[in-house]
Amino acid sequence: MEQLTIKSSTNKYPIFVGTKLRFKTQALIGKEYNNIMIITDSSVESLYLQDVVNSFSEDIKISYAVVAAGESSKDISNYYDLMTAAIKNGLDRHSLIIALGGGMVGDLAGFVAATYMRGIDFIQMPTTILAHDSSVGGKVAINHPEGKNLIGNFYPPQAVIYDVETLHSLSDKEIRSGYAEVIKHGLISDQLFFDQVRSFDITTKIKDEDLTEHILKGIAVKAKIVELDEKESNQRKYLNLGHTLGHALESELGYGQITHGEAVAIGMLFALQVSENIYNSPLPYKELYEWLDRNKYPFQLPSLSVETLLGRMKKDKKSRDLTVQMVLLKGVGQPTIETLDDELLSKYLDDFLRELGKS
Amino acid sequence: MEQLTIKSSTNKYPIFVGTKLRFKTQALIGKEYNNIMIITDSSVESLYLQDVVNSFSEDIKISYAVVAAGESSKDISNYYDLMTAAIKNGLDRHSLIIALGGGMVGDLAGFVAATYMRGIDFIQMPTTILAHDSSVGGKVAINHPEGKNLIGNFYPPQAVIYDVETLHSLSDKEIRSGYAEVIKHGLISDQLFFDQVRSFDITTKIKDEDLTEHILKGIAVKAKIVELDEKESNQRKYLNLGHTLGHALESELGYGQITHGEAVAIGMLFALQVSENIYNSPLPYKELYEWLDRNKYPFQLPSLSVETLLGRMKKDKKSRDLTVQMVLLKGVGQPTIETLDDELLSKYLDDFLRELGKS
């Protein structure tokens, strides 16, 4: 088992990454709770819920709540039902909520914990690769029909317990989705990490040691940035590389049609192309494109209106005064933030989508 | 105009108390916002909304949202509608929400601000005496059918702007409700403040200077405690004097049947009686009773089941492991916290309600 510590503005919390950790949950938590509610989704429930429940001694009151798998569960209605469940289960200010699942569960359960009786402890137990990103840094939220994560808090967990064994039940699509964020952490931090991930074939089974290493390195990149700028006034924005177009694609195509990571992968390619144009410096567009292609990331999108996508990019909550801000790269490990003019952005986007469609 | 500064864990914010402040809102805010949404209720709208809107220069985008007056508006449905309104009005992370109204508006609008895009700035403009309590200290929340303020955050405002002129439109009931919290601040802090408030007849018009002084002193008591213990792990609990029974009465009788302060007033009498029994020391039960009676606080309650009230007291979110914690006094200015045995508490409550009914 490997361990990292994250410093947030309100606490310090450990991240444990390794195998079989779900069987040692109580021991890893290292604090006693009178009452624990586990929140999970319908896919994870049958796979890992019982293992986590069994890791606790019998004198601890444990309840659980299950939401349907899928991003659409991250809504106000599930949020409110979980609040009601927490009340019915008798949780008080000294109780604990465990988020067992992917990013959706982490965000939803985290927001429940952040606002139940004005905030109770919670622990993230990610079961996807993608969640190596969302489980660290304290962002919790639910979606609004008008946009993702529009309702939420900054609320760090008490610990992140990452059992990499749970990643073997992921579909190919989910593995691709997760590795897009891993490679993003490479692109914004250093060439070595980027090259290391790029050398991997993620279409065949990845060994636990490699999963542990990639996740740890990804988390370390994120942690370093989040510690500098928890509330996203500055450097934390770098983590949004690929996300401005990525989020627009996700909401335009409808959540579920394309995974978050697949959309971000396309967004990163776009960011690299814009960066090359603006900074006139060579960037690994081709290398990234080839790796994504080799690993079966989807590039064939239905025909999309540039104008509509641009409208969606402007609604992104990172945007200010309805102009689009994008994370670009001057080089690998050298992220920057640029505000882009609508006309220029439209042209770049039009060119990019046309070229991507041809591939 | 008088001014106080409050230190929270995340910021420092000024409290302005005086006359005609609603006409100077923009100047008092002292920071520029691109987009402002005012949240108010149907009673305050017709009285003061336009004054606040007019205090801003025309180049600032201002919108407003109005909820029905009354505690029942502090619910998930209004919360969500206000989120939607904020999105439609184009608020971004750098925008401002102003809560113009009493405690209900402050709590609701504050929780919207705390969770809109993970938190944007907000300013409290209280228009009730009661809100001198709720507008300071950063507690924001909505109610759940199972209990008050069960869903919320700790989220301090950027400023509190208190125009005491707005207090003259309050009903007698609302003035009583507010002064219960003022006198509570006297009881938990010092005899002089308690005696000063006790010497006032609040059934006739109170002068602006006196209102300013009482509110400032009340806020100063609260601020001192909140600065010591923002998250209510300790001393902040003292502010709940009278609230354990008070909340139970409110929810048992139905919100609207008795005001918050009227319920807290009865709760304080009960706390004084329990304190006298437990600590065997003389407390100003009689003085408080007489002042409340003189100022027409209602003591005639419908017949209530001790058992039901006790059940409600246990559901209070301050309770731990379903035992009742109460704030008691060893003397004026000497609050304490005691965990009370169910049987003893039932007996005290039974005696108290019987005696109160006779008066």
JSON list of C-alpha atoms in Angstrom, two decimals, chain B residues 21-25 38 45-56 100 125 163 165-166:
[
{"chain": "B", "resi": 21, "resn": "LEU", "atom": "CA", "xyz": [-28.00, 52.44, 5.07]},
{"chain": "B", "resi": 22, "resn": "ARG", "atom": "CA", "xyz": [-30.21, 50.86, 2.41]},
{"chain": "B", "resi": 23, "resn": "PHE", "atom": "CA", "xyz": [-29.70, 53.97, 0.30]},
{"chain": "B", "resi": 24, "resn": "LYS", "atom": "CA", "xyz": [-25.92, 53.56, 0.44]},
{"chain": "B", "resi": 25, "resn": "THR", "atom": "CA", "xyz": [-25.59, 49.87, -0.33]},
{"chain": "B", "resi": 38, "resn": "ILE", "atom": "CA", "xyz": [-31.08, 40.41, -4.68]},
{"chain": "B", "resi": 45, "resn": "GLU", "atom": "CA", "xyz": [-40.17, 43.55, -1.59]},
{"chain": "B", "resi": 46, "resn": "SER", "atom": "CA", "xyz": [-42.75, 46.32, -1.57]},
{"chain": "B", "resi": 47, "resn": "LEU", "atom": "CA", "xyz": [-41.09, 48.14, 1.32]},
{"chain": "B", "resi": 48, "resn": "TYR", "atom": "CA", "xyz": [-37.36, 48.24, 0.64]},
{"chain": "B", "resi": 49, "resn": "LEU", "atom": "CA", "xyz": [-36.33, 46.44, -2.55]},
{"chain": "B", "resi": 50, "resn": "GLN", "atom": "CA", "xyz": [-36.47, 49.52, -4.75]},
{"chain": "B", "resi": 51, "resn": "ASP", "atom": "CA", "xyz": [-34.36, 51.56, -2.29]},
{"chain": "B", "resi": 52, "resn": "VAL", "atom": "CA", "xyz": [-31.60, 48.96, -2.49]},
{"chain": "B", "resi": 53, "resn": "VAL", "atom": "CA", "xyz": [-31.80, 48.66, -6.27]},
{"chain": "B", "resi": 54, "resn": "ASN", "atom": "CA", "xyz": [-31.64, 52.44, -6.63]},
{"chain": "B", "resi": 55, "resn": "SER", "atom": "CA", "xyz": [-28.51, 52.64, -4.49]},
{"chain": "B", "resi": 56, "resn": "PHE", "atom": "CA", "xyz": [-26.52, 51.04, -7.34]},
{"chain": "B", "resi": 100, "resn": "LEU", "atom": "CA", "xyz": [-32.61, 41.42, 1.86]},
{"chain": "B", "resi": 125, "resn": "MET", "atom": "CA", "xyz": [-29.18, 43.11, 4.72]},
{"chain": "B", "resi": 163, "resn": "ASP", "atom": "CA", "xyz": [-30.55, 49.64, 8.37]},
{"chain": "B", "resi": 165, "resn": "GLU", "atom": "CA", "xyz": [-35.10, 52.17, 9.95]},
{"chain": "B", "resi": 166, "resn": "THR", "atom": "CA", "xyz": [-36.40, 49.02, 8.30]}
]
